[in-house]
Coordinates of C-alpha atoms and ligand atoms in Angstrom, one line a residue:
M1461 CA -8.3 -2.0 16.2
L1462 CA -8.3 -5.2 18.6
H1463 CA -6.6 -3.1 21.4
R1464 CA -9.1 -0.2 21.0
L1465 CA -12.2 -2.5 21.1
R1466 CA -11.0 -4.0 23.9
G1467 CA -10.4 -0.6 25.4
L1468 CA -14.3 -0.1 25.0
G1469 CA -14.9 -3.2 26.9
L1470 CA -16.1 -5.2 23.8
S1471 CA -15.2 -8.6 23.0
A1472 CA -13.4 -8.9 19.7
R1473 CA -12.1 -11.7 17.5
V1474 CA -9.7 -11.2 14.7
F1475 CA -9.1 -13.5 11.7
E1476 CA -5.9 -13.9 9.9
R1477 CA -4.9 -15.9 7.0
G1478 CA -1.2 -15.9 8.1
E1479 CA 0.6 -17.9 10.7
G1480 CA 1.4 -14.9 12.3
V1481 CA 0.9 -11.1 12.5
G1482 CA 2.4 -8.4 10.2
G1483 CA 0.2 -8.5 7.1
T1484 CA 2.3 -7.1 4.3
W1485 CA 5.4 -7.6 6.3
Y1486 CA 4.3 -11.3 6.8
W1487 CA 3.6 -12.1 3.5
N1488 CA 6.4 -10.0 1.7
R1489 CA 9.4 -11.6 2.8
Y1490 CA 11.4 -11.4 -0.7
P1491 CA 15.0 -10.4 -0.4
G1492 CA 15.5 -6.8 -0.1
A1493 CA 11.8 -6.0 1.1
R1494 CA 12.0 -2.9 3.2
C1495 CA 9.6 -0.1 3.9
D1496 CA 9.9 3.0 1.9
T1497 CA 8.6 5.1 4.6
E1498 CA 11.1 6.1 7.2
S1499 CA 10.9 3.8 10.4
V1500 CA 10.6 6.6 13.0
T1501 CA 7.4 7.6 10.8
Y1502 CA 6.1 4.2 9.8
S1503 CA 5.3 3.0 13.1
Y1504 CA 2.5 3.2 15.7
S1505 CA 1.9 6.3 17.8
F1506 CA -1.1 5.0 20.1
S1507 CA 1.4 3.9 23.0
E1508 CA 4.0 6.5 24.2
A1509 CA 5.8 3.6 25.8
L1510 CA 5.9 1.4 22.9
E1511 CA 7.4 4.2 20.6
Q1512 CA 10.0 4.9 23.2
E1513 CA 10.9 1.5 23.9
W1514 CA 11.3 0.3 20.2
V1515 CA 14.8 0.8 18.7
W1516 CA 14.8 1.2 15.1
T1517 CA 18.0 0.2 13.6
E1518 CA 17.9 1.6 10.2
R1519 CA 16.6 4.6 8.5
Y1520 CA 14.3 2.5 6.4
A1521 CA 13.4 -0.7 8.1
P1522 CA 14.0 -4.0 6.4
Q1523 CA 11.1 -6.5 6.5
P1524 CA 12.4 -8.9 9.1
E1525 CA 12.7 -5.7 11.5
L1526 CA 9.2 -4.8 10.8
L1527 CA 7.8 -8.2 11.3
A1528 CA 9.6 -8.4 14.5
Y1529 CA 7.8 -5.0 15.4
A1530 CA 4.5 -6.5 14.4
N1531 CA 5.2 -9.5 16.9
H1532 CA 6.5 -7.3 19.6
V1533 CA 3.3 -5.2 19.5
A1534 CA 1.3 -8.3 19.5
D1535 CA 2.9 -9.6 22.4
R1536 CA 3.2 -6.3 24.3
F1537 CA -0.4 -5.7 24.1
E1538 CA -1.6 -9.3 24.4
L1539 CA -3.2 -9.5 21.3
R1540 CA -2.8 -13.1 20.2
R1541 CA -5.4 -14.7 22.4
D1542 CA -8.1 -12.8 20.5
I1543 CA -6.5 -13.5 17.1
Q1544 CA -7.3 -16.9 15.3
F1545 CA -4.3 -17.4 12.9
Q1546 CA -4.6 -19.6 9.5
T1547 CA -8.0 -18.8 9.0
A1548 CA -9.5 -17.0 6.1
V1549 CA -13.0 -15.5 6.0
T1550 CA -15.0 -16.5 3.4
S1551 CA -18.3 -14.7 3.7
A1552 CA -19.8 -11.9 5.9
I1553 CA -23.6 -11.6 5.7
Y1554 CA -25.6 -9.1 7.5
D1555 CA -29.2 -10.0 9.0
D1556 CA -31.2 -7.1 8.7
V1557 CA -33.7 -8.3 11.2
V1558 CA -31.5 -8.9 14.2
R1559 CA -28.9 -6.2 12.8
K1560 CA -26.0 -8.7 13.1
W1561 CA -23.3 -10.0 11.0
T1562 CA -22.5 -13.5 10.5
I1563 CA -18.8 -14.5 9.6
S1564 CA -18.0 -17.5 8.2
T1565 CA -14.4 -18.9 7.9
D1566 CA -12.5 -21.6 5.8
R1567 CA -12.5 -23.6 8.9
G1568 CA -16.3 -24.2 8.8
E1569 CA -17.0 -21.7 11.7
K1570 CA -19.9 -19.2 11.8
I1571 CA -19.4 -16.2 14.2
N1572 CA -22.2 -13.6 15.0
A1573 CA -21.0 -9.9 15.6
R1574 CA -22.6 -6.8 16.0
F1575 CA -19.9 -5.2 14.0
C1576 CA -17.7 -6.3 11.1
I1577 CA -14.5 -4.5 10.3
S1578 CA -12.3 -5.1 7.4
A1579 CA -8.6 -4.9 7.8
V1580 CA -7.7 -6.7 4.9
G1581 CA -5.4 -4.3 3.4
C1582 CA -5.0 -2.5 0.1
L1583 CA -2.1 -4.8 -1.2
S1584 CA -2.8 -8.3 -0.2
A1585 CA -4.3 -10.0 -3.1
A1586 CA -1.2 -10.9 -5.2
A1587 CA -1.6 -10.7 -9.2
L1588 CA -0.2 -13.5 -11.2
P1589 CA 0.1 -13.1 -15.1
D1590 CA -1.8 -16.0 -17.0
Y1591 CA 1.1 -16.8 -19.1
P1592 CA 0.6 -20.5 -20.6
G1593 CA 3.1 -23.1 -19.6
L1594 CA 3.7 -22.0 -15.8
D1595 CA 2.5 -25.5 -15.0
D1596 CA 5.1 -27.2 -16.9
F1597 CA 8.1 -25.0 -15.6
A1598 CA 10.5 -27.6 -14.0
G1599 CA 12.4 -24.7 -11.9
E1600 CA 11.4 -22.9 -8.8
W1601 CA 8.9 -20.0 -9.2
Y1602 CA 7.7 -17.6 -6.4
H1603 CA 5.6 -14.4 -6.1
T1604 CA 7.1 -11.3 -4.1
G1605 CA 3.9 -11.3 -2.2
H1606 CA 3.7 -14.9 -1.1
W1607 CA 7.4 -15.4 -0.7
P1608 CA 8.3 -18.6 1.5
H1609 CA 9.5 -18.5 5.1
E1610 CA 12.5 -20.8 4.2
R1611 CA 15.6 -19.2 2.7
V1612 CA 15.6 -19.1 -1.3
D1613 CA 18.8 -20.0 -2.5
F1614 CA 19.8 -18.0 -5.7
R1615 CA 23.5 -19.1 -5.8
G1616 CA 24.8 -20.3 -9.1
K1617 CA 21.2 -20.0 -10.7
R1618 CA 19.9 -18.1 -13.7
I1619 CA 17.0 -16.2 -12.4
G1620 CA 14.0 -14.4 -14.5
I1621 CA 12.3 -11.7 -12.6
I1622 CA 9.2 -10.3 -14.1
G1623 CA 8.0 -6.9 -12.9
T1624 CA 9.8 -3.2 -11.9
G1625 CA 7.5 -1.9 -9.4
S1626 CA 8.7 -1.3 -5.7
S1627 CA 8.9 -5.2 -5.3
G1628 CA 10.9 -5.8 -8.4
V1629 CA 13.3 -2.8 -7.7
Q1630 CA 14.0 -4.0 -4.3
S1631 CA 14.3 -7.6 -5.0
T1632 CA 16.5 -7.0 -8.3
I1633 CA 19.1 -5.6 -6.0
A1634 CA 19.3 -8.4 -3.7
I1635 CA 19.0 -11.1 -6.1
A1636 CA 21.7 -9.9 -8.4
D1637 CA 24.1 -10.0 -5.6
E1638 CA 23.6 -14.0 -5.4
A1639 CA 22.6 -15.2 -8.6
A1640 CA 24.8 -16.5 -11.3
H1641 CA 22.6 -14.5 -13.8
L1642 CA 19.6 -12.2 -13.3
Y1643 CA 17.3 -11.4 -16.5
V1644 CA 15.2 -8.4 -15.5
F1645 CA 11.9 -8.4 -17.7
Q1646 CA 10.8 -5.2 -17.8
R1647 CA 7.3 -3.9 -19.4
T1648 CA 7.1 -0.3 -18.1
P1649 CA 9.9 1.5 -16.4
N1650 CA 9.2 3.0 -13.2
Y1651 CA 10.8 6.2 -11.7
S1652 CA 12.9 5.3 -8.4
I1653 CA 14.4 7.7 -5.9
P1654 CA 17.5 7.0 -4.1
A1655 CA 16.7 6.1 -0.3
W1656 CA 20.2 6.7 1.0
N1657 CA 19.2 4.1 3.6
G1658 CA 21.9 3.4 6.4
P1659 CA 22.1 2.7 10.2
L1660 CA 19.9 5.0 12.0
A1661 CA 22.4 7.0 14.4
P1662 CA 21.1 6.7 17.9
D1663 CA 21.4 10.4 18.3
A1664 CA 18.9 10.7 15.3
L1665 CA 16.5 8.4 17.1
H1666 CA 16.9 10.0 20.4
A1667 CA 16.2 13.3 18.8
V1668 CA 12.8 12.0 17.1
K1669 CA 12.1 10.2 20.2
A1670 CA 12.6 13.5 22.5
N1671 CA 9.9 15.3 20.2
Y1672 CA 7.7 12.4 19.4
R1673 CA 4.4 14.2 20.0
Q1674 CA 5.1 17.1 17.7
W1675 CA 6.6 14.8 15.0
R1676 CA 3.3 12.6 15.2
E1677 CA 1.4 15.5 15.1
A1678 CA 3.2 16.8 11.9
A1679 CA 2.5 13.7 10.3
R1680 CA -1.2 13.5 11.0
Y1681 CA -1.6 16.8 9.4
A1682 CA 0.9 16.3 6.5
Q1683 CA 0.0 15.7 2.8
I1684 CA 1.1 12.2 2.9
G1685 CA 1.1 11.3 6.6
I1686 CA 4.9 12.0 6.5
P1687 CA 6.2 15.2 8.1
F1688 CA 7.6 17.2 5.3
S1689 CA 6.0 19.7 3.0
S1690 CA 6.8 21.4 -0.3
N1691 CA 8.2 24.9 -0.7
G1692 CA 4.6 25.9 -1.7
K1693 CA 5.8 27.2 -5.2
S1694 CA 5.0 25.8 -8.5
A1695 CA 7.9 24.2 -10.5
K1696 CA 7.1 26.2 -13.8
V1697 CA 7.6 29.6 -12.4
A1698 CA 11.2 28.6 -10.8
S1699 CA 14.0 29.4 -12.9
P1700 CA 16.0 26.3 -14.5
D1701 CA 18.8 27.1 -12.0
E1702 CA 16.5 27.4 -9.0
R1703 CA 14.8 24.1 -10.1
E1704 CA 18.0 22.3 -10.3
R1705 CA 19.3 23.4 -6.8
E1706 CA 15.8 22.4 -5.3
Y1707 CA 15.7 18.8 -7.1
E1708 CA 19.3 18.2 -6.1
A1709 CA 18.5 18.9 -2.6
A1710 CA 15.1 16.9 -2.7
W1711 CA 17.7 14.2 -4.5
A1712 CA 20.0 14.2 -1.6
E1713 CA 17.2 13.9 1.0
G1714 CA 16.0 10.9 -0.8
G1715 CA 12.6 9.0 -0.6
F1716 CA 9.2 10.4 -1.4
N1717 CA 10.0 14.0 -0.3
F1718 CA 11.2 14.1 -4.1
V1719 CA 7.8 14.7 -5.4
M1720 CA 7.0 17.2 -2.7
A1721 CA 10.0 19.3 -4.1
Y1722 CA 7.6 21.7 -5.7
S1723 CA 3.7 22.0 -4.8
D1724 CA 2.4 21.2 -8.4
L1725 CA 4.5 18.2 -9.6
L1726 CA 1.5 15.9 -9.2
T1727 CA -1.1 18.3 -10.5
D1728 CA 0.7 19.9 -13.4
L1729 CA 2.1 18.3 -16.6
E1730 CA 4.7 20.9 -17.5
S1731 CA 5.9 21.1 -13.8
N1732 CA 6.1 17.3 -13.5
R1733 CA 8.1 17.2 -16.8
T1734 CA 10.9 19.1 -15.3
A1735 CA 11.1 16.7 -12.2
A1736 CA 11.0 13.8 -14.7
D1737 CA 13.8 15.2 -16.8
F1738 CA 16.1 15.4 -13.8
V1739 CA 15.4 12.0 -13.0
A1740 CA 16.3 10.9 -16.4
R1741 CA 19.6 12.9 -16.4
K1742 CA 20.3 10.9 -13.0
I1743 CA 19.5 7.5 -14.7
R1744 CA 22.1 8.3 -17.6
E1745 CA 24.5 9.4 -15.2
K1746 CA 24.3 6.0 -13.3
V1747 CA 23.9 3.5 -15.9
K1748 CA 27.0 3.0 -18.2
D1749 CA 25.3 1.5 -21.1
P1750 CA 23.5 4.5 -22.8
G1751 CA 21.0 1.8 -24.5
V1752 CA 20.2 0.2 -21.0
A1753 CA 19.9 3.8 -19.6
E1754 CA 17.1 5.0 -22.1
L1755 CA 15.3 1.8 -21.4
L1756 CA 15.3 2.4 -17.6
I1757 CA 13.9 6.0 -18.3
P1758 CA 10.1 6.1 -18.0
N1759 CA 8.4 7.3 -20.7
D1760 CA 4.7 6.7 -20.6
H1761 CA 3.5 8.3 -17.1
P1762 CA 4.3 11.5 -15.5
L1763 CA 6.6 11.0 -12.4
G1764 CA 5.0 9.7 -9.2
T1765 CA 1.4 9.0 -10.9
K1766 CA 2.7 5.3 -10.6
R1767 CA 3.8 4.6 -7.0
L1768 CA 7.5 6.0 -6.9
C1769 CA 9.9 3.3 -5.9
V1770 CA 12.5 4.2 -3.5
D1771 CA 16.1 2.2 -3.7
T1772 CA 19.5 1.7 -2.5
G1773 CA 21.5 1.0 -6.0
Y1774 CA 18.6 0.0 -8.2
Y1775 CA 20.2 1.6 -11.4
E1776 CA 23.7 0.8 -10.7
T1777 CA 22.5 -2.9 -10.6
F1778 CA 22.2 -2.8 -14.4
N1779 CA 26.1 -2.1 -14.9
R1780 CA 26.7 -5.7 -13.3
A1781 CA 27.8 -8.0 -15.7
N1782 CA 25.6 -10.7 -14.2
V1783 CA 22.4 -8.7 -15.0
T1784 CA 20.5 -8.3 -18.3
L1785 CA 17.6 -5.9 -18.8
V1786 CA 15.0 -7.4 -21.3
D1787 CA 12.5 -5.2 -22.9
I1788 CA 9.3 -7.1 -22.9
R1789 CA 7.3 -4.1 -24.1
R1790 CA 9.0 -4.3 -27.3
A1791 CA 9.1 -8.5 -27.5
P1792 CA 6.4 -9.5 -25.0
I1793 CA 6.6 -12.9 -23.1
E1794 CA 4.7 -15.4 -25.3
T1795 CA 5.0 -18.4 -22.9
I1796 CA 6.7 -19.8 -19.9
T1797 CA 8.5 -23.0 -21.1
P1798 CA 9.9 -26.0 -19.0
H1799 CA 13.1 -24.4 -18.6
G1800 CA 12.7 -20.9 -18.9
L1801 CA 10.4 -18.6 -21.0
R1802 CA 10.2 -17.3 -24.5
T1803 CA 9.6 -13.8 -25.8
T1804 CA 8.3 -12.9 -29.1
T1805 CA 11.9 -12.7 -30.3
E1806 CA 14.0 -14.7 -28.0
S1807 CA 14.0 -17.7 -25.7
Y1808 CA 15.8 -17.7 -22.0
D1809 CA 16.9 -20.6 -20.0
L1810 CA 16.2 -20.0 -16.3
D1811 CA 16.4 -22.1 -13.2
M1812 CA 14.1 -19.8 -11.2
L1813 CA 11.2 -17.4 -12.2
V1814 CA 10.4 -14.4 -9.6
F1815 CA 6.7 -12.8 -10.2
A1816 CA 7.2 -9.1 -8.7
T1817 CA 3.8 -8.5 -10.7
G1818 CA 1.9 -6.7 -8.0
F1819 CA -1.6 -6.8 -6.7
D1820 CA -5.4 -6.6 -7.4
A1821 CA -5.2 -3.5 -5.3
I1822 CA -7.3 -1.4 -2.9
T1823 CA -10.6 -3.3 -3.4
G1824 CA -9.1 -6.7 -4.6
P1825 CA -8.8 -8.3 -1.2
L1826 CA -12.2 -7.2 0.0
L1827 CA -14.0 -8.3 -3.2
K1828 CA -12.5 -11.8 -2.8
I1829 CA -14.8 -12.4 0.2
D1830 CA -18.5 -12.8 -0.2
I1831 CA -19.9 -9.8 1.6
R1832 CA -23.5 -9.3 1.7
G1833 CA -25.5 -6.4 3.3
K1834 CA -29.2 -5.7 3.4
G1835 CA -31.5 -7.6 1.2
G1836 CA -28.6 -10.0 0.4
E1837 CA -27.0 -7.4 -1.8
L1838 CA -23.5 -8.3 -2.9
L1839 CA -20.6 -5.9 -2.3
Q1840 CA -19.3 -7.2 -5.6
D1841 CA -22.2 -5.9 -7.1
K1842 CA -22.7 -2.9 -5.6
W1843 CA -19.0 -1.9 -6.7
A1844 CA -19.4 -3.4 -9.9
G1845 CA -18.8 0.1 -11.5
G1846 CA -16.0 1.0 -8.9
P1847 CA -16.3 1.2 -5.0
R1848 CA -18.7 3.6 -3.6
T1849 CA -18.1 4.6 0.1
Y1850 CA -18.8 7.5 2.5
L1851 CA -15.4 8.7 3.8
G1852 CA -13.8 5.5 2.6
L1853 CA -15.0 3.9 5.8
T1854 CA -18.3 2.8 5.1
T1855 CA -20.8 2.1 2.4
V1856 CA -24.7 2.3 1.9
G1857 CA -26.7 -1.1 2.5
F1858 CA -23.7 -2.6 4.6
P1859 CA -24.6 -1.3 8.2
N1860 CA -22.1 -1.7 10.9
F1861 CA -19.4 -2.6 8.3
F1862 CA -16.3 -0.5 8.2
T1863 CA -13.3 -0.4 6.1
I1864 CA -9.8 0.5 7.3
T1865 CA -8.1 2.3 4.7
G1866 CA -10.7 1.8 2.4
P1867 CA -11.2 3.0 -1.0
G1868 CA -12.3 6.8 -1.0
S1869 CA -9.8 7.4 2.0
P1870 CA -6.0 8.5 1.4
C1871 CA -5.0 4.9 1.9
V1872 CA -2.2 4.0 -0.5
L1873 CA -1.4 7.8 -1.2
S1874 CA -0.2 8.0 2.4
N1875 CA 1.9 6.7 5.4
M1876 CA -0.3 3.6 6.0
L1877 CA 0.3 3.4 9.9
V1878 CA -0.8 7.1 10.1
S1879 CA -4.1 6.3 7.8
I1880 CA -4.8 3.1 9.8
E1881 CA -4.4 4.6 13.4
Q1882 CA -6.7 7.6 12.2
H1883 CA -9.6 5.1 10.9
V1884 CA -8.9 2.9 14.1
D1885 CA -9.5 5.9 16.3
W1886 CA -12.7 7.1 14.1
I1887 CA -14.6 3.7 14.1
T1888 CA -13.8 3.4 17.9
A1889 CA -15.2 6.7 18.5
C1890 CA -18.2 6.0 16.4
V1891 CA -19.0 2.4 18.1
E1892 CA -18.6 4.2 21.3
H1893 CA -21.0 6.8 20.4
M1894 CA -23.5 3.9 19.1
R1895 CA -23.1 2.2 22.7
N1896 CA -23.7 5.4 24.6
A1897 CA -26.8 6.3 22.7
H1898 CA -28.1 2.8 22.4
F1899 CA -28.0 2.6 18.8
A1900 CA -27.9 -0.8 17.1
S1901 CA -26.8 0.1 13.7
V1902 CA -25.2 2.8 11.6
E1903 CA -25.3 3.4 7.7
P1904 CA -24.3 6.3 5.7
T1905 CA -27.3 8.1 3.6
L1906 CA -26.9 7.7 0.0
E1907 CA -26.8 11.3 -0.3
A1908 CA -23.6 11.4 1.7
E1909 CA -22.2 8.6 -0.2
N1910 CA -22.9 10.0 -3.6
D1911 CA -21.4 13.5 -2.5
W1912 CA -18.3 11.8 -1.1
V1913 CA -17.8 9.5 -4.3
K1914 CA -18.2 13.0 -6.3
T1915 CA -15.4 14.6 -4.1
V1916 CA -13.2 11.8 -4.4
H1917 CA -13.6 11.8 -8.1
D1918 CA -13.2 15.6 -8.5
I1919 CA -10.2 16.0 -6.3
G1920 CA -8.6 12.8 -8.0
H1921 CA -9.1 14.5 -11.3
T1922 CA -7.2 17.9 -10.3
T1923 CA -4.1 15.5 -10.1
L1924 CA -2.4 13.7 -12.7
Y1925 CA -2.8 10.2 -11.3
P1926 CA -6.0 9.4 -13.5
L1927 CA -3.8 9.7 -16.5
T1928 CA -1.6 6.7 -15.7
N1929 CA -2.3 3.1 -16.2
S1930 CA -1.3 1.4 -12.6
W1931 CA -2.7 -0.1 -10.0
Y1932 CA -3.9 3.2 -8.5
T1933 CA -6.4 3.3 -11.5
G1934 CA -7.0 -0.4 -11.4
T1935 CA -5.6 -1.0 -15.1
N1936 CA -3.2 -3.7 -13.8
I1937 CA -6.0 -6.2 -13.5
Q1938 CA -7.7 -7.5 -16.6
G1939 CA -11.8 -6.5 -16.5
K1940 CA -11.5 -4.0 -13.3
V1941 CA -13.1 -0.9 -14.1
R1942 CA -10.8 2.1 -14.5
M1943 CA -11.0 4.4 -11.7
F1944 CA -8.9 6.3 -9.4
T1945 CA -10.3 5.6 -6.0
P1946 CA -7.8 7.2 -3.2
Y1947 CA -8.7 10.4 -1.8
A1948 CA -6.1 12.5 -2.9
G1949 CA -6.9 15.8 -1.0
G1950 CA -4.2 15.1 1.6
V1951 CA -4.1 13.0 5.1
G1952 CA -4.5 16.4 7.0
T1953 CA -7.6 17.6 5.1
Y1954 CA -9.0 14.0 5.2
R1955 CA -8.8 14.1 8.9
R1956 CA -10.3 17.2 9.5
V1957 CA -13.3 16.0 7.4
C1958 CA -13.6 13.2 9.1
D1959 CA -13.5 14.9 12.8
A1960 CA -15.9 17.4 11.7
V1961 CA -18.4 14.7 10.4
A1962 CA -18.1 13.0 14.0
A1963 CA -18.1 16.5 15.8
D1964 CA -21.4 17.4 13.8
G1965 CA -23.1 14.4 15.3
Y1966 CA -22.0 12.1 12.5
E1967 CA -23.5 14.1 9.7
G1968 CA -24.3 11.9 6.8
F1969 CA -25.1 8.7 8.8
E1970 CA -28.1 7.3 9.8
F1971 CA -28.4 5.4 13.0
T1972 CA -31.0 2.9 13.9
Y1973 CA -32.4 1.3 17.4
A1974 CA -32.8 -2.2 18.0
D1975 CA -36.7 -1.6 17.3
G1976 CA -36.0 -0.6 14.0
S1977 CA -36.8 3.1 14.5
A1978 CA -34.1 5.7 13.1
S1979 CA -32.5 8.4 14.4
I1980 CA -30.7 10.9 12.0
Ligands
NA7_2437 P1 3.6 -3.0 -8.9 O1 3.9 -1.5 -8.4 O2 2.3 -3.1 -9.3 O3 4.4 -3.5 -10.0 C1 4.2 -4.7 -10.6 C2 5.3 -4.8 -11.9 O4 4.8 -5.9 -12.5 C3 4.9 -3.5 -12.8 O5 6.3 -3.4 -13.3 C4 4.3 -4.3 -14.2 O6 4.3 -3.7 -15.4 C5 4.6 -5.7 -13.8 N1 3.7 -6.7 -14.6 C6 2.5 -7.0 -14.0 N2 1.8 -7.8 -14.8 C7 2.9 -8.1 -15.6 C8 2.8 -9.1 -16.9 N3 1.7 -9.9 -17.3 N4 3.8 -9.0 -17.6 C9 4.9 -8.4 -17.4 N5 4.9 -7.4 -16.5 C10 3.8 -7.3 -15.4 O7 3.7 -4.1 -7.7 P2 4.9 -4.3 -6.5 O8 4.5 -5.2 -5.7 O9 6.1 -4.0 -7.2 O10 4.4 -3.0 -5.7 C11 3.2 -2.9 -5.0 C12 3.3 -1.9 -3.9 O11 3.6 -2.6 -2.6 C13 4.1 -0.8 -4.0 O12 3.6 0.3 -4.7 C14 4.4 -0.5 -2.6 O13 3.1 0.3 -2.1 C15 4.4 -1.5 -1.9 P3 3.2 -2.6 -15.7 O14 3.9 -1.3 -15.0 O15 2.1 -3.1 -15.4 O16 3.6 -2.6 -17.3

């Protein structure tokens, strides 16, 4: 976004809480952290020179490589001089008279700006369970989303990890390699698909680089921003033999592709069941203890309706003598004790606790900032019943405020890099349009916002996602409204809608001149 705004000749300043760039890959430094979208796709496309010069070494990049990439991009495009690190934005307040935002930081600064653009991310507000006793815990404890920069030593220690989402799955595998004993406290098992990660052969990387434009174009119009597609068929109508072959092929390919094996796995319970049964069989094959295998098989949600995990060796980890799976659904954690934790049935002595307990997702990071629009309206109040946006990019009452990968856009259902770039380009074009036409502010109309909220809801409810308790529906955070807020119609469809809105003179937006006169 900074690079694009500079390209328009505007002055821009970025505020960043961390000491460095990288966002997700800056904070989530836990052992085993790795992107579960393939590197050649989970990377920027805005610069051909950048995509040609960077060499990915693994099929799925590990966190240090992604952080190195973010730093390389920051250096290459000389971004740092306009980024203020170790600075948190505390409030953003719109002044309707001068049509400007005043942004305040925790360093006591106040900055005036025509535009305020949120790039706070969807998974950056870590959630810690409020078990009693944590303050008195004598050992070390960490949250995967706030992992220290220094190496954490697991050797010889009894470790307890709470949470079995993507972060829990990845760190379990890595910690088990070192710990004296690892207790995995599982409330809800999730589905994990093998990544088959490994070195990225120079030939394979070269082949993508030789055709990068087609590759990127395919990603931009694919369902989830990754260039693969389903066979277009329903799993229900395929014969059991056919299905087995299809699932075996998707399993052998690995990663998110699995859920695209048939076109209706995320919309039809019966079809979904066939894929879930296949994965259950794979878990039973991998895990030697049948009781442990049954505990690891998800039983409360359709496959893929909680974020799928992608792993290399997760289920096999439970065959190790130094790993114990603890079912905290049956016997919940009651309290953290000075030397471990106690469930309703047992006590565990632990030297370290790892919380892989997730995030106040999608709206969480934004709503932690005091954002006030026209008439002093608080965004928290406006979104008290759930987020309301037009295109996931803008919201009524908050002019000149844009949300990169905001609620109501494909955001967390997509390859984030593709969605980020699409939003950045759309916002850039909108700002340029305003400058050319001498508009001072832009805001969606209430009608456009209402229609979009309904569209997002209606499309979401053609899928199985709303059935499941998850961070997709907000149920992981106590008191949060249950609502499925991402746009589930696909990255390509969404892009076409956004492009059409812009091509139609920004249909659904109201632009205002500096003197207050409106142009619709
Ligand atoms: P997730 O996917 O939200 O996983 C959090 C895990 O922590 C999940 O298994 C939760 O169980 C568990 N959890 C959360 N709170 C508790 C409490 N209080 N007690 C026990 N267990 C708890 O977060 P991740 O960090 O793994 O992944 C986030 C995303 O980052 C990921 O999807 C990728 O997009 C990258 P639950 O299912 O709620 O029963």
